[in-house]
Amino acid sequence: MPLAASVVADPTPLTTHALVRARQRGIDLEALACLLSYGRRHHDHRGAEIVTFDHAALDEVARREPRPTWRKAVEASSLYAVLGPDGFVITTGHRYRRVVRDRSLASLRPGRSRRPRDAHFVTQSGVAT
């Protein structure tokens, strides 16, 4: 993957595509570096890793970074980055929907659904309705 040479201070190298997307989407590179340092990482089960800000990460930024950096991180709290298996940032963007963390089929098993079940009542005459 081609790397973006203009971001030297960032410990995680950006691909050219990620740098172009960050510029197109108006993402501050300091906020992106803060996301990569403190953000929560979870796998997408396709070989990549998604990094997002959560409340614990923003609290950690508030404790360790100067106030202007913390302010940028809070303003960019919807920011996400996708890291490839080689550790490069593939792309960046802003979330507009909730991150689905559990993609298992466990919620489809009986007794785990959020939908109300059809209630079967037995009347006094012994007939199920």
PDB file of C-alpha atoms in Angstrom:
ATOM      1  CA  MET A   1       0.000   0.000   0.000  1.00  0.00           C
ATOM      2  CA  PRO A   2       1.334   3.454  -0.797  1.00  0.00           C
ATOM      3  CA  LEU A   3       1.946   5.524   2.285  1.00  0.00           C
ATOM      4  CA  ALA A   4       1.327   9.217   2.717  1.00  0.00           C
ATOM      5  CA  ALA A   5       4.703  10.862   3.259  1.00  0.00           C
ATOM      6  CA  SER A   6       3.345  14.128   4.669  1.00  0.00           C
ATOM      7  CA  VAL A   7       2.320  12.643   8.028  1.00  0.00           C
ATOM      8  CA  VAL A   8       5.648  11.826   9.623  1.00  0.00           C
ATOM      9  CA  ALA A   9       4.859  12.465  13.288  1.00  0.00           C
ATOM     10  CA  ASP A  10       1.987   9.965  13.335  1.00  0.00           C
ATOM     11  CA  PRO A  11       3.130   6.576  14.688  1.00  0.00           C
ATOM     12  CA  THR A  12       0.537   4.760  12.544  1.00  0.00           C
ATOM     13  CA  PRO A  13       1.216   5.384   8.864  1.00  0.00           C
ATOM     14  CA  LEU A  14      -1.617   6.553   6.633  1.00  0.00           C
ATOM     15  CA  THR A  15      -2.205   5.240   3.162  1.00  0.00           C
ATOM     16  CA  THR A  16      -2.577   7.811   0.411  1.00  0.00           C
ATOM     17  CA  HIS A  17      -6.268   6.940   0.223  1.00  0.00           C
ATOM     18  CA  ALA A  18      -6.705   7.614   3.963  1.00  0.00           C
ATOM     19  CA  LEU A  19      -4.958  10.979   3.691  1.00  0.00           C
ATOM     20  CA  VAL A  20      -7.112  11.990   0.721  1.00  0.00           C
ATOM     21  CA  ARG A  21     -10.295  10.927   2.549  1.00  0.00           C
ATOM     22  CA  ALA A  22      -9.224  12.806   5.694  1.00  0.00           C
ATOM     23  CA  ARG A  23      -8.723  15.983   3.657  1.00  0.00           C
ATOM     24  CA  GLN A  24     -12.013  15.546   1.790  1.00  0.00           C
ATOM     25  CA  ARG A  25     -13.935  14.992   5.005  1.00  0.00           C
ATOM     26  CA  GLY A  26     -12.257  17.808   6.930  1.00  0.00           C
ATOM     27  CA  ILE A  27     -10.631  15.578   9.526  1.00  0.00           C
ATOM     28  CA  ASP A  28      -7.967  17.223  11.661  1.00  0.00           C
ATOM     29  CA  LEU A  29      -4.800  15.111  11.654  1.00  0.00           C
ATOM     30  CA  GLU A  30      -4.133  15.952  15.311  1.00  0.00           C
ATOM     31  CA  ALA A  31      -7.560  14.564  16.240  1.00  0.00           C
ATOM     32  CA  LEU A  32      -6.819  11.500  14.106  1.00  0.00           C
ATOM     33  CA  ALA A  33      -3.503  10.954  15.914  1.00  0.00           C
ATOM     34  CA  CYS A  34      -5.346  11.291  19.231  1.00  0.00           C
ATOM     35  CA  LEU A  35      -7.924   8.743  18.057  1.00  0.00           C
ATOM     36  CA  LEU A  36      -5.218   6.271  17.109  1.00  0.00           C
ATOM     37  CA  SER A  37      -3.481   6.718  20.460  1.00  0.00           C
ATOM     38  CA  TYR A  38      -6.492   6.563  22.799  1.00  0.00           C
ATOM     39  CA  GLY A  39      -9.431   5.186  20.811  1.00  0.00           C
ATOM     40  CA  ARG A  40     -11.244   1.905  21.417  1.00  0.00           C
ATOM     41  CA  ARG A  41     -10.319  -0.816  18.948  1.00  0.00           C
ATOM     42  CA  HIS A  42     -12.598  -3.599  17.816  1.00  0.00           C
ATOM     43  CA  HIS A  43     -12.356  -6.082  14.991  1.00  0.00           C
ATOM     44  CA  ASP A  44     -14.752  -6.062  12.085  1.00  0.00           C
ATOM     45  CA  HIS A  45     -14.324  -9.847  11.597  1.00  0.00           C
ATOM     46  CA  ARG A  46     -13.058  -9.263   8.066  1.00  0.00           C
ATOM     47  CA  GLY A  47      -9.395  -8.734   8.898  1.00  0.00           C
ATOM     48  CA  ALA A  48      -9.516  -5.034   9.722  1.00  0.00           C
ATOM     49  CA  GLU A  49      -9.749  -3.125  12.986  1.00  0.00           C
ATOM     50  CA  ILE A  50     -12.058  -0.157  13.633  1.00  0.00           C
ATOM     51  CA  VAL A  51     -10.933   2.562  16.044  1.00  0.00           C
ATOM     52  CA  THR A  52     -13.563   4.855  17.598  1.00  0.00           C
ATOM     53  CA  PHE A  53     -13.825   7.284  20.483  1.00  0.00           C
ATOM     54  CA  ASP A  54     -15.884   6.224  23.482  1.00  0.00           C
ATOM     55  CA  HIS A  55     -16.381   7.969  26.824  1.00  0.00           C
ATOM     56  CA  ALA A  56     -13.443   6.188  28.452  1.00  0.00           C
ATOM     57  CA  ALA A  57     -11.131   7.200  25.603  1.00  0.00           C
ATOM     58  CA  LEU A  58     -12.206  10.840  25.796  1.00  0.00           C
ATOM     59  CA  ASP A  59     -11.686  10.788  29.577  1.00  0.00           C
ATOM     60  CA  GLU A  60      -8.178   9.414  29.007  1.00  0.00           C
ATOM     61  CA  VAL A  61      -7.460  12.202  26.500  1.00  0.00           C
ATOM     62  CA  ALA A  62      -8.671  14.760  29.053  1.00  0.00           C
ATOM     63  CA  ARG A  63      -6.275  13.365  31.679  1.00  0.00           C
ATOM     64  CA  ARG A  64      -3.168  13.102  29.492  1.00  0.00           C
ATOM     65  CA  GLU A  65      -3.355  15.740  26.759  1.00  0.00           C
ATOM     66  CA  PRO A  66      -3.474  19.555  26.849  1.00  0.00           C
ATOM     67  CA  ARG A  67      -6.880  21.210  26.754  1.00  0.00           C
ATOM     68  CA  PRO A  68      -6.780  22.282  23.057  1.00  0.00           C
ATOM     69  CA  THR A  69      -6.043  18.695  22.008  1.00  0.00           C
ATOM     70  CA  TRP A  70      -8.843  17.419  24.227  1.00  0.00           C
ATOM     71  CA  ARG A  71     -11.201  19.994  22.686  1.00  0.00           C
ATOM     72  CA  LYS A  72     -10.350  18.748  19.177  1.00  0.00           C
ATOM     73  CA  ALA A  73     -10.947  15.173  20.280  1.00  0.00           C
ATOM     74  CA  VAL A  74     -14.362  16.021  21.735  1.00  0.00           C
ATOM     75  CA  GLU A  75     -15.346  17.889  18.575  1.00  0.00           C
ATOM     76  CA  ALA A  76     -14.264  14.845  16.547  1.00  0.00           C
ATOM     77  CA  SER A  77     -15.952  12.285  18.790  1.00  0.00           C
ATOM     78  CA  SER A  78     -17.789  10.798  15.787  1.00  0.00           C
ATOM     79  CA  LEU A  79     -14.473  10.120  14.045  1.00  0.00           C
ATOM     80  CA  TYR A  80     -13.443   6.575  13.117  1.00  0.00           C
ATOM     81  CA  ALA A  81     -10.461   4.989  11.424  1.00  0.00           C
ATOM     82  CA  VAL A  82     -10.112   1.598   9.773  1.00  0.00           C
ATOM     83  CA  LEU A  83      -6.762  -0.135  10.261  1.00  0.00           C
ATOM     84  CA  GLY A  84      -5.659  -2.895   7.941  1.00  0.00           C
ATOM     85  CA  PRO A  85      -4.045  -6.145   9.071  1.00  0.00           C
ATOM     86  CA  ASP A  86      -0.635  -4.575   8.436  1.00  0.00           C
ATOM     87  CA  GLY A  87      -1.363  -1.679  10.821  1.00  0.00           C
ATOM     88  CA  PHE A  88      -1.831   1.038   8.181  1.00  0.00           C
ATOM     89  CA  VAL A  89      -4.805   3.383   8.341  1.00  0.00           C
ATOM     90  CA  ILE A  90      -6.926   2.400   5.341  1.00  0.00           C
ATOM     91  CA  THR A  91      -9.615   5.083   5.601  1.00  0.00           C
ATOM     92  CA  THR A  92     -11.169   7.573   7.978  1.00  0.00           C
ATOM     93  CA  GLY A  93     -14.580   9.141   8.346  1.00  0.00           C
ATOM     94  CA  HIS A  94     -17.346  10.302  10.648  1.00  0.00           C
ATOM     95  CA  ARG A  95     -19.988   7.971  12.063  1.00  0.00           C
ATOM     96  CA  TYR A  96     -23.606   8.864  11.534  1.00  0.00           C
ATOM     97  CA  ARG A  97     -25.010   5.559  12.753  1.00  0.00           C
ATOM     98  CA  ARG A  98     -24.382   3.416  15.799  1.00  0.00           C
ATOM     99  CA  VAL A  99     -21.452   0.982  15.583  1.00  0.00           C
ATOM    100  CA  VAL A 100     -22.721  -2.607  15.536  1.00  0.00           C
ATOM    101  CA  ARG A 101     -20.295  -4.535  17.709  1.00  0.00           C
ATOM    102  CA  ASP A 102     -22.028  -7.903  17.967  1.00  0.00           C
ATOM    103  CA  ARG A 103     -22.527  -9.479  14.547  1.00  0.00           C
ATOM    104  CA  SER A 104     -23.159 -12.947  15.892  1.00  0.00           C
ATOM    105  CA  LEU A 105     -26.422 -14.732  15.309  1.00  0.00           C
ATOM    106  CA  ALA A 106     -27.011 -15.188  19.042  1.00  0.00           C
ATOM    107  CA  SER A 107     -29.743 -12.571  19.031  1.00  0.00           C
ATOM    108  CA  LEU A 108     -31.731 -14.699  16.591  1.00  0.00           C
ATOM    109  CA  ARG A 109     -31.929 -17.712  18.909  1.00  0.00           C
ATOM    110  CA  PRO A 110     -35.159 -18.314  20.792  1.00  0.00           C
ATOM    111  CA  GLY A 111     -35.420 -16.267  23.943  1.00  0.00           C
ATOM    112  CA  ARG A 112     -32.939 -13.640  22.765  1.00  0.00           C
ATOM    113  CA  SER A 113     -35.097 -11.593  20.446  1.00  0.00           C
ATOM    114  CA  ARG A 114     -36.074  -8.022  21.245  1.00  0.00           C
ATOM    115  CA  ARG A 115     -39.359  -8.438  19.431  1.00  0.00           C
ATOM    116  CA  PRO A 116     -42.375  -9.339  21.538  1.00  0.00           C
ATOM    117  CA  ARG A 117     -43.416 -12.932  21.191  1.00  0.00           C
ATOM    118  CA  ASP A 118     -46.907 -14.087  20.393  1.00  0.00           C
ATOM    119  CA  ALA A 119     -48.464 -14.993  23.709  1.00  0.00           C
ATOM    120  CA  HIS A 120     -50.340 -18.273  23.842  1.00  0.00           C
ATOM    121  CA  PHE A 121     -52.879 -18.272  26.610  1.00  0.00           C
ATOM    122  CA  VAL A 122     -54.813 -21.270  27.821  1.00  0.00           C
ATOM    123  CA  THR A 123     -58.390 -20.457  28.646  1.00  0.00           C
ATOM    124  CA  GLN A 124     -60.448 -22.100  31.373  1.00  0.00           C
ATOM    125  CA  SER A 125     -61.910 -24.481  28.829  1.00  0.00           C
ATOM    126  CA  GLY A 126     -58.370 -25.740  28.034  1.00  0.00           C
ATOM    127  CA  VAL A 127     -58.200 -24.279  24.504  1.00  0.00           C
ATOM    128  CA  ALA A 128     -55.087 -22.392  23.521  1.00  0.00           C
ATOM    129  CA  THR A 129     -55.681 -19.060  21.862  1.00  0.00           C
TER     130      THR A 129
END
